[in-house]
Amino acid sequence: MIEVKDLYFKYSEKDAFCIDHISFNIDKGEIFGFLGPNGAGKTTVQEILTGLLKQQGGTVLYQGKSIEEQKEDFYNKIGVSFEFPNLYGKLTGYENLKYFAGLFSVPTVDPNFLLDLVGIKDAANKRTEQYSKGMKQRAVFARSLINNPEILFLDEPVSGLDPTTAKSIKQVIRKEKEKGTTIFLTTHNMFVAEELCDEVAFIDEGKIITIDTPKNLKLQYGNKSVEVEYKMNEHLQKEMLFLENKDDKSKLQNIIAKNQIITMHTKEATLEEIFIKLTGRGLV
Amino acid sequence: MKKLWTLLKIDYTMALRGKFILLTIILAILLTVIINFVLPEKLTTEMSTYILDKTRYGGISAVLNAQGDEGNAFKIEVTKSEEELTSKLTKSNGVGVIFEDDRVIIVKQGYEDEAALNLMTATLNLLTRKLAGVYSPASFKYTVLEPQSTEKLPFNKSMIPALIVLDVFLLGFYLIAAMIFQDKKEGIINAYRISPINIFGYIVSKVVINSSLSIALALIIIATTVGFQMNYLHYFVIVTLSALLFSSLGMLLSQFYSSLTEFMYISVAFILIIAIPVISYFQPSFSVPFFRYIPSYPVMFEIKNIISSVQSKEIWSLSLLLAAELAGVLVLVYFTSKRVLFGRRHSS
């Protein structure tokens, strides 16, 4: 469905590559997650894929047709949810969706249904300038579904939402996948990636570190970790150590020999821990 | 058509809730009050002249009194003493004339209009020659080359064309810029860029909504100040084309800036250019050929003709010129918007 080959991008000639020759494929109906810390290049990739940013090099193909050649019809088929909400503040939530629907040449969804779906139907007739940040984000997410998109681009869709709301948004994303929608999701939240994505790409400093299913990543990197809690100089310490790693192994032996162990568990590593292992840095 | 209708509904709602319509109504009331009640109908340059006759002959006062004020450019009052003359001068902005046997002394305040002083000196010359019996024309006759130029509008009404150019059309110019900046600030442009929006529809919608506010303001002002004794069709055509042109120019320039503050510099330069022909409007002798190419120049004179109910042969040729300028600007706006507002960015 979407093929990206050797894509690169830099903001100015003097800068290093912000996107450094990356390649990946997304199959139809798949949720593809881009997992990386802030500033890793996730949003830049999404902006190139949606045509907001001009492609500098490499290829981006939608069903074999370059993004550069896409016309109006392409925009009838995609939905984009931005990380930073962009709504008409002086229009109500309902008006924002209803008017946006008027720009499409394809059948659209009832705005009230979508507002209900994301849990802000009660605020449908309130101007969005009076919405909280989370409500705005949900309205933008609802707007991205207005044209029944075939491809959905979601930039940090649950960032900043409370757990209950985040759960319902994730439920909507799953339903979209069931309908056959292809979803490109960027996030720095490992749980979101783990719960929703069929395939995950780890991106750091513009480079893709690895691409695989969350399950395979865990099998490959996360099955031999130990979480140990111990007291050192009367202070409680906590470490996550990977037994495959020689340094971690000798560190564990050292901890056991010299300190008082409080708890010790073998643990399946989370995607974040795997990310740390592969990149040496956290996701936030 | 569906997309254009949607965009028109959005922009109308934004204009209503952004208080653009309220601002237009307030401006209409303000300009109506200024034209009808603040600006005088006649801008008087009348200067009082106080005469003191100190000649042995002593008949100058009698001649002046007999002649009266009629036809004079200034009011004449005869005084009896230097004290009275000085007292009158200090209480008014007049000029004193003291006739002595061998000379005439003119006492002025110091800030008088040079033209008025020259006119007064010429009148005094004529008077002295008349007294000496040298020259005594029976009457004065004026021959006018352009009879329509004598159709003088009251001063307050003559201000209307300038106010329409400088306030009414510039309202559309600034309001459309404000809408563009609002769209940029709220990130709406990005939302549009990933939708199948029709760029020309986006432009037309903004230009139509903001121009219609200018047109409404221009109609209200004319109805409340001039009334209905003029050709409204001609007025509507000129005002509509001009308002569309100025709003399109507002959009053309504003898309390159991200806020009203940044836009201020270029907009002030634009206003200066548009305002230059106002000098020619009030001082027709000051007319540089280049001014005629500034749209505000012919528009002001045409509106003046329409208000004065003067038949003008240029109404349709001017309309065609404005329509051509509008088409040119809209084409420019389309290509620049496609690149600047809706084009793929090179950076975030």
XYZ file of C-alpha atoms in Angstrom:
632
model
C 0.000 0.000 0.000
C 2.695 2.503 1.046
C 6.312 2.027 0.024
C 9.019 4.305 1.352
C 12.517 3.879 -0.057
C 15.698 5.668 0.944
C 13.791 8.724 2.154
C 15.896 11.567 3.461
C 15.307 15.123 4.553
C 17.261 17.970 6.090
C 15.986 21.392 7.089
C 18.974 23.243 5.692
C 22.146 22.450 3.831
C 24.240 22.958 6.957
C 22.087 20.663 9.130
C 22.565 16.948 9.566
C 19.903 14.686 8.059
C 16.691 14.958 10.036
C 15.465 11.874 8.168
C 18.419 9.747 7.198
C 17.753 7.426 4.266
C 14.939 5.361 5.721
C 12.894 2.626 4.022
C 9.774 0.749 5.069
C 6.581 -0.733 3.641
C 3.081 -0.598 5.044
C 0.546 -3.196 3.951
C -3.110 -2.461 3.412
C -5.116 -2.651 6.632
C -1.998 -2.622 8.794
C -1.296 -0.357 11.755
C 2.293 0.720 11.346
C 3.818 2.431 14.360
C 6.664 4.882 14.336
C 8.116 4.755 17.804
C 10.729 7.226 18.908
C 11.503 10.035 21.338
C 10.580 13.662 20.710
C 12.694 15.097 17.921
C 13.482 11.702 16.400
C 11.852 12.683 13.091
C 8.451 10.995 13.415
C 6.339 14.050 12.568
C 8.695 15.006 9.726
C 8.135 11.585 8.133
C 4.369 11.948 8.530
C 4.470 15.427 6.993
C 6.385 14.093 3.984
C 3.971 11.171 3.622
C 0.948 13.503 3.665
C 2.554 15.992 1.288
C 2.847 18.808 3.834
C 6.630 18.798 3.505
C 8.383 18.698 0.180
C 10.236 15.467 -0.418
C 13.955 16.030 -0.931
C 15.100 12.542 -1.821
C 14.022 8.941 -1.921
C 10.620 7.676 -2.988
C 7.192 7.573 -1.385
C 4.712 5.475 -3.329
C 0.999 4.990 -2.705
C -0.127 1.905 -4.604
C 2.790 2.489 -6.945
C 2.105 6.199 -7.510
C 4.481 8.827 -6.145
C 3.232 11.297 -3.516
C 4.458 14.093 -5.813
C 1.994 12.967 -8.489
C -1.016 12.646 -6.198
C -3.976 14.882 -7.029
C -7.202 15.902 -5.293
C -8.458 12.316 -5.242
C -5.617 11.309 -2.893
C -6.795 13.835 -0.296
C -10.305 12.384 -0.492
C -8.837 9.079 0.683
C -6.645 10.154 3.596
C -7.347 11.406 7.088
C -4.780 13.206 9.228
C -4.867 13.788 12.956
C -2.291 16.374 13.969
C -0.392 16.323 17.237
C -1.197 20.003 17.812
C -4.942 20.598 17.412
C -5.849 22.901 14.524
C -9.487 23.900 14.652
C -11.450 27.081 14.048
C -11.689 28.366 17.624
C -14.758 30.459 16.876
C -16.666 27.534 15.372
C -18.292 24.818 17.452
C -16.992 21.262 17.408
C -19.961 20.264 15.241
C -19.394 23.152 12.795
C -15.688 22.363 12.524
C -16.483 18.824 11.406
C -19.533 19.686 9.312
C -17.773 22.412 7.334
C -14.660 20.273 6.865
C -16.890 17.505 5.504
C -18.128 19.973 2.879
C -14.676 20.032 1.281
C -14.722 16.363 0.294
C -16.059 14.851 -2.900
C -16.752 11.496 -1.224
C -19.552 10.459 1.168
C -18.820 11.711 4.677
C -19.737 10.575 8.178
C -22.261 12.373 10.400
C -20.272 14.812 12.611
C -22.469 14.038 15.619
C -21.685 10.326 15.298
C -17.936 11.051 15.290
C -18.141 13.500 18.189
C -20.054 10.858 20.119
C -17.452 8.261 19.174
C -14.662 10.329 20.758
C -16.779 11.289 23.764
C -17.367 14.993 23.176
C -20.918 14.974 21.838
C -22.074 17.009 24.833
C -19.705 19.790 23.782
C -20.713 19.608 20.094
C -22.329 23.042 20.166
C -19.619 24.711 22.178
C -16.973 26.816 20.424
C -13.713 24.875 20.297
C -11.808 27.833 21.799
C -13.559 26.783 25.023
C -12.398 23.155 24.715
C -9.610 21.720 26.850
C -6.481 20.518 25.024
C -7.665 16.916 25.255
C -11.097 17.799 23.815
C -9.476 19.662 20.939
C -7.274 16.674 20.256
C -10.295 14.390 20.193
C -12.122 16.776 17.847
C -9.127 16.753 15.460
C -9.050 12.958 15.659
C -12.790 12.837 14.897
C -12.266 15.228 11.964
C -9.638 12.889 10.497
C -12.355 10.214 10.196
C -14.961 12.456 8.525
C -14.274 11.189 4.976
C -14.050 7.473 5.815
C -10.335 7.498 4.955
C -8.546 4.557 3.396
C -5.281 5.721 4.962
C -5.174 7.323 8.375
C -2.190 9.296 9.683
C -2.239 9.701 13.442
C 0.373 11.849 15.150
C 0.491 11.088 18.890
C -3.266 10.344 18.987
C -3.510 9.713 22.731
C -0.761 11.982 23.997
C -2.001 14.011 26.961
C -5.340 12.185 27.219
C -6.573 10.634 30.461
C -6.441 6.794 30.568
C -10.205 6.332 30.039
C -10.316 8.636 27.017
C -7.109 7.148 25.636
C -8.682 3.704 25.919
C -11.742 4.755 23.932
C -9.588 6.398 21.237
C -7.523 3.214 20.947
C -10.773 1.289 20.586
C -11.773 3.563 17.671
C -8.368 3.012 16.040
C -8.841 -0.768 16.300
C -12.289 -0.478 14.723
C -10.798 1.529 11.853
C -8.271 -1.244 11.304
C -11.088 -3.812 11.280
C -12.729 -1.760 8.513
C -9.550 -2.196 6.462
C -8.070 1.256 7.000
C -4.302 1.457 6.728
C -2.952 3.402 9.693
C 0.368 5.181 10.108
C 0.761 6.013 13.761
C 3.554 8.014 15.343
C 4.005 7.869 19.080
C 6.547 8.010 21.830
C 4.248 5.913 24.006
C 5.428 2.283 24.029
C 2.124 0.996 25.416
C 0.184 2.531 22.541
C 2.590 1.038 20.037
C 2.500 -2.331 21.782
C -1.291 -2.442 22.053
C -2.175 -1.166 18.614
C 0.566 -1.747 16.089
C 0.990 -4.721 13.803
C 4.484 -3.550 13.044
C 6.738 -1.059 14.768
C 9.676 0.933 13.494
C 12.078 2.355 16.061
C 13.301 5.730 14.889
C 16.091 7.668 16.495
C 17.952 10.712 15.146
C 16.278 10.257 11.777
C 17.373 6.642 11.340
C 15.273 3.508 11.581
C 16.976 1.255 14.135
C 14.751 -1.756 13.600
C 11.365 -2.755 12.172
C 9.398 -5.729 13.361
C 6.217 -6.791 15.097
C 6.111 -5.961 18.831
C 5.976 -9.703 19.547
C 9.104 -10.471 17.529
C 10.953 -7.556 19.083
C 10.183 -8.922 22.524
C 11.204 -12.443 21.540
C 14.376 -11.175 20.016
C 15.461 -8.689 22.648
C 13.310 -8.987 25.717
C 13.290 -12.528 27.037
C 16.341 -12.483 29.266
C 16.040 -9.431 31.411
C 16.149 -9.222 35.184
C 14.763 -6.461 37.323
C 16.634 -6.250 40.580
C 15.898 -4.077 43.621
C 18.727 -3.784 46.162
C 20.026 -1.643 48.980
C 23.328 0.121 48.565
C 24.556 2.400 51.343
C 21.053 2.306 52.867
C 19.602 3.621 49.585
C 17.130 1.591 47.558
C 18.307 1.057 43.950
C 16.555 -0.493 40.961
C 18.159 -1.841 37.777
C 16.988 -3.565 34.614
C 19.721 -5.824 33.312
C 19.904 -7.885 30.127
C 21.581 -11.220 30.634
C 22.759 -11.440 27.029
C 24.817 -8.395 27.632
C 28.199 -9.253 29.171
C 28.465 -5.990 31.075
C 24.924 -6.396 32.472
C 25.699 -9.984 33.454
C 28.824 -9.088 35.449
C 26.986 -6.075 36.912
C 24.269 -8.434 38.206
C 26.854 -10.746 39.749
C 28.485 -7.743 41.373
C 25.161 -6.477 42.785
C 24.327 -9.896 44.234
C 27.799 -10.232 45.809
C 28.017 -6.776 47.372
C 24.501 -5.606 48.168
C 21.389 -6.654 50.015
C 18.854 -7.864 47.420
C 15.272 -6.794 48.120
C 13.493 -8.239 45.062
C 14.638 -9.887 41.846
C 12.392 -10.906 38.907
C 12.970 -12.161 35.439
C 10.946 -9.894 33.259
C 9.676 -9.573 29.720
C 11.128 -6.303 28.495
C 8.787 -3.567 27.333
C 9.258 -1.902 23.983
C 10.710 1.072 25.810
C 13.349 -1.089 27.436
C 14.155 -2.651 24.099
C 14.344 0.836 22.608
C 16.765 1.861 25.367
C 18.807 -1.241 24.754
C 19.048 -0.555 21.033
C 19.579 3.198 21.108
C 21.011 3.899 24.519
C 18.308 6.516 25.206
C 14.748 6.655 26.506
C 11.558 7.444 24.623
C 10.720 10.744 26.322
C -19.784 24.732 -6.073
C -20.397 22.708 -2.883
C -16.848 23.446 -1.702
C -17.151 27.177 -2.453
C -20.463 27.316 -0.620
C -18.874 25.563 2.378
C -15.947 28.008 2.423
C -18.334 30.980 2.131
C -20.299 29.681 5.125
C -17.086 29.273 7.142
C -15.809 32.762 6.290
C -19.190 34.387 6.893
C -19.448 32.721 10.315
C -15.879 33.722 11.139
C -16.602 37.332 10.082
C -19.722 37.365 12.230
C -18.124 35.788 15.313
C -14.834 37.600 14.822
C -16.887 40.823 15.161
C -15.959 41.962 11.636
C -19.613 42.775 10.952
C -19.951 44.668 14.229
C -16.807 46.634 13.354
C -18.312 47.512 9.971
C -21.528 48.754 11.586
C -19.590 50.861 14.130
C -17.463 52.327 11.336
C -20.615 53.124 9.324
C -22.146 54.991 12.265
C -18.887 56.816 12.967
C -18.343 57.946 9.376
C -21.994 58.993 9.010
C -21.731 61.141 12.138
C -18.413 62.648 11.022
C -19.691 63.533 7.546
C -23.107 64.812 8.647
C -22.318 66.510 11.933
C -18.589 67.020 12.429
C -17.328 68.192 9.042
C -18.748 71.605 8.049
C -20.614 72.031 4.786
C -18.495 75.047 3.994
C -14.864 75.396 4.849
C -14.681 79.186 5.302
C -11.522 81.158 4.656
C -13.348 84.441 5.245
C -11.133 87.007 6.843
C -12.478 90.045 8.686
C -10.878 93.332 7.687
C -10.986 96.267 10.065
C -10.583 99.663 8.404
C -9.410 102.897 10.017
C -9.617 106.001 7.869
C -6.980 108.548 9.026
C -6.883 110.515 5.771
C -7.659 114.222 5.611
C -10.189 113.341 2.914
C -12.014 111.098 5.378
C -14.324 109.655 2.748
C -12.952 106.154 2.469
C -15.171 104.854 5.233
C -18.187 106.283 3.513
C -17.284 104.616 0.209
C -16.694 101.273 1.898
C -19.885 101.500 3.888
C -21.807 102.368 0.753
C -20.301 99.420 -1.118
C -21.077 96.914 1.657
C -19.745 93.316 1.938
C -21.452 91.929 -1.113
C -19.094 90.213 -3.493
C -16.092 90.668 -1.262
C -13.933 87.714 -0.297
C -13.676 89.135 3.185
C -15.889 90.996 5.605
C -15.182 94.716 6.049
C -15.783 96.641 9.274
C -14.951 100.303 9.736
C -13.462 101.340 13.080
C -13.266 104.790 14.584
C -9.920 104.718 16.383
C -6.630 102.845 16.519
C -7.581 101.519 19.968
C -10.816 100.063 18.611
C -8.949 98.519 15.649
C -6.312 96.960 17.919
C -8.959 95.657 20.275
C -10.933 94.053 17.411
C -7.795 92.503 15.967
C -6.769 90.927 19.250
C -10.229 89.403 19.635
C -10.427 87.971 16.115
C -8.196 86.582 13.378
C -8.758 89.574 11.131
C -6.475 92.024 9.401
C -6.329 95.772 10.011
C -5.987 98.390 7.251
C -5.101 101.937 8.216
C -5.484 104.511 5.450
C -3.207 107.508 5.856
C -2.695 110.348 3.390
C 0.466 109.003 1.828
C 0.339 105.307 2.641
C -1.748 102.329 3.665
C -0.663 100.327 6.701
C -1.723 96.662 6.867
C -1.732 95.129 10.332
C -1.696 91.349 10.147
C -1.657 88.549 12.682
C 1.267 86.767 11.039
C -0.321 83.463 10.061
C -2.688 84.632 7.332
C -3.176 82.708 4.142
C -0.938 84.316 1.491
C -3.616 83.985 -1.184
C -6.177 85.805 0.979
C -3.698 88.629 1.693
C -2.923 89.000 -2.001
C -6.615 89.125 -2.794
C -7.098 91.816 -0.179
C -4.176 93.904 -1.516
C -5.614 93.662 -5.022
C -9.005 94.834 -3.731
C -7.387 97.765 -1.932
C -5.543 98.687 -5.122
C -8.779 98.647 -7.015
C -10.421 100.748 -4.325
C -7.714 103.404 -4.321
C -7.770 103.587 -8.107
C -11.521 103.882 -7.987
C -11.241 106.747 -5.456
C -8.702 108.488 -7.670
C -11.084 108.155 -10.585
C -8.499 106.298 -12.684
C -10.371 103.042 -13.290
C -13.912 102.220 -12.574
C -15.284 99.031 -14.205
C -19.061 98.915 -14.265
C -19.202 95.193 -13.448
C -17.274 91.903 -13.356
C -18.149 88.895 -15.501
C -16.858 85.347 -15.055
C -16.373 83.034 -18.033
C -16.120 79.328 -17.130
C -14.300 76.837 -19.350
C -15.753 73.710 -17.678
C -19.231 74.496 -16.400
C -19.456 71.183 -14.498
C -16.474 72.133 -12.370
C -18.545 74.891 -10.780
C -20.954 72.242 -9.410
C -19.385 72.409 -5.997
C -20.112 69.737 -3.459
C -20.477 70.858 0.127
C -17.163 70.364 1.918
C -18.390 67.461 4.055
C -19.765 65.595 1.014
C -16.605 66.261 -0.963
C -14.754 64.275 1.709
C -16.793 61.128 0.958
C -14.708 59.835 -2.002
C -11.489 60.172 0.009
C -13.077 58.507 3.049
C -14.379 55.670 0.900
C -10.930 55.002 -0.537
C -9.018 55.417 2.718
C -11.457 53.838 5.174
C -13.992 51.703 3.360
C -11.767 49.903 0.859
C -8.921 49.583 3.339
C -11.360 47.907 5.739
C -11.615 44.978 3.312
C -7.849 45.097 2.800
C -7.166 44.704 6.529
C -10.014 42.325 7.351
C -8.939 39.786 4.748
C -5.379 39.991 6.120
C -6.742 39.403 9.631
C -8.596 36.294 8.373
C -5.460 34.904 6.727
C -3.441 35.450 9.913
C -6.186 33.772 11.950
C -6.103 30.734 9.621
C -2.321 30.590 9.934
C -2.349 31.020 13.716
C -4.939 28.298 14.281
C -3.142 25.920 11.913
C -6.212 25.743 9.661
C -4.073 26.117 6.548
C -2.398 22.798 7.408
C -5.794 21.151 7.822
C -6.816 22.482 4.405
C -3.577 21.352 2.816
C -4.351 17.714 3.589
C -7.915 18.080 2.283
C -9.160 18.190 -1.324
C -9.744 21.949 -1.022
C -10.178 24.090 -4.107
C -7.565 26.846 -3.756
C -9.432 29.267 -6.013
C -12.546 28.675 -3.906
C -10.577 29.526 -0.764
C -9.447 32.819 -2.343
C -12.841 33.747 -3.808
C -14.631 33.014 -0.534
C -12.345 35.267 1.508
C -12.362 38.058 -1.095
C -16.160 37.967 -1.482
C -16.933 37.980 2.256
C -14.525 40.805 3.099
C -15.396 42.882 0.036
C -19.079 42.583 0.858
C -18.382 44.270 4.203
C -16.659 47.148 2.373
C -19.522 47.380 -0.127
C -22.134 47.393 2.641
C -20.214 50.128 4.456
C -19.924 52.207 1.269
C -23.677 51.879 0.624
C -24.629 52.789 4.193
C -22.397 55.869 4.159
C -23.756 57.145 0.871
C -27.397 56.484 1.833
C -27.043 58.298 5.160
C -25.066 61.269 3.876
C -25.962 61.909 0.244
C -29.388 60.261 0.149
C -30.921 58.726 -2.954
C -30.501 61.553 -5.449
C -27.709 59.880 -7.372
C -27.063 56.975 -9.706
C -26.818 53.974 -7.385
C -26.094 51.530 -10.198
C -22.954 53.438 -11.212
C -21.937 53.799 -7.576
C -22.503 50.112 -6.852
C -20.448 49.004 -9.875
C -17.466 51.225 -9.014
C -17.595 50.439 -5.300
C -17.966 46.666 -5.856
C -15.065 46.399 -8.283
C -12.854 48.596 -6.088
C -13.716 46.659 -2.906
C -12.959 43.337 -4.623
C -9.675 44.754 -5.935
C -8.551 46.074 -2.539
C -9.487 42.855 -0.703
C -7.609 40.809 -3.296
C -4.579 43.057 -2.821
C -4.903 42.498 0.951
C -4.792 38.757 0.392
C -1.934 38.977 -2.082
C 0.275 40.842 0.387
C -0.770 39.264 3.691
C -0.057 35.653 2.734
C 3.675 36.376 2.894
C 3.470 37.373 6.575
C 2.480 35.470 9.679
C 0.986 38.216 11.851
C -0.573 41.685 11.680
C 2.534 43.100 13.359
C 4.782 41.793 10.585
C 2.244 42.900 7.989
C 2.180 46.460 9.362
C 5.265 47.651 7.440
C 4.102 46.594 3.989
C 0.530 47.683 4.680
C 1.643 51.179 5.716
C 3.644 51.452 2.479
C 0.546 50.298 0.582
C -1.665 52.880 2.305
C 0.836 55.637 1.508
C 0.674 54.780 -2.186
C -3.112 54.571 -2.156
C -3.343 57.874 -0.242
C -1.084 59.918 -2.555
C -3.876 60.663 -5.076
C -5.913 62.204 -2.238
C -3.582 65.211 -2.541
C -4.585 65.585 -6.186
C -8.203 65.141 -5.267
C -8.166 68.145 -2.957
C -5.556 70.119 -4.916
C -6.230 69.237 -8.582
C -3.319 71.420 -9.732
C -1.003 68.908 -8.029
C -1.396 65.997 -10.385
C 1.544 63.862 -11.436
C 0.701 61.625 -14.462
C 1.857 58.601 -12.460
C -1.011 59.139 -9.978
C -3.533 58.163 -12.629
C -2.222 54.605 -12.530
C -2.988 54.262 -8.824
C -6.518 52.795 -8.635
C -7.616 55.195 -5.906
C -7.119 58.209 -8.233
C -9.775 57.553 -10.894
C -12.073 55.895 -8.354
C -12.162 58.993 -6.124
C -12.951 61.331 -9.010
C -15.594 58.974 -10.381
C -17.301 58.676 -7.006
C -17.235 62.460 -6.757
C -18.915 62.708 -10.170
C -21.548 60.166 -9.160
C -22.274 61.967 -5.873
C -22.467 65.314 -7.716
C -24.802 63.680 -10.286
C -22.400 64.764 -13.008
C -22.757 62.668 -16.151
C -19.407 60.969 -16.645
C -18.350 59.262 -19.836
C -15.650 57.347 -18.020
C -17.792 55.173 -15.775
C -17.746 52.084 -18.001
C -14.159 52.448 -19.169
C -13.112 52.779 -15.515
C -15.209 49.724 -14.632
C -13.452 47.741 -17.343
C -10.061 48.913 -16.110
C -10.904 47.926 -12.517
C -12.220 44.537 -13.676
C -9.001 43.930 -15.628
C -6.877 44.930 -12.624
C -8.980 42.655 -10.402
C -8.558 39.705 -12.769
C -4.788 40.284 -12.873
C -4.506 40.470 -9.085
C -6.662 37.337 -8.620
C -4.442 35.372 -10.996
C -1.406 36.547 -9.006
C -3.100 35.623 -5.712
C -3.917 32.164 -7.086
C -0.360 31.345 -8.104
C 1.245 32.828 -4.991
C -1.284 31.099 -2.672
C -0.668 27.808 -4.405
C 2.988 28.191 -3.577
C 3.025 30.155 -0.327
C -0.103 29.017 1.539
C -0.864 25.636 0.030
C 2.446 24.532 -1.449
C 4.581 21.812 0.077
C 6.791 23.402 2.694
C 10.546 23.077 2.581
C 10.767 23.179 6.362
C 8.493 22.881 9.408
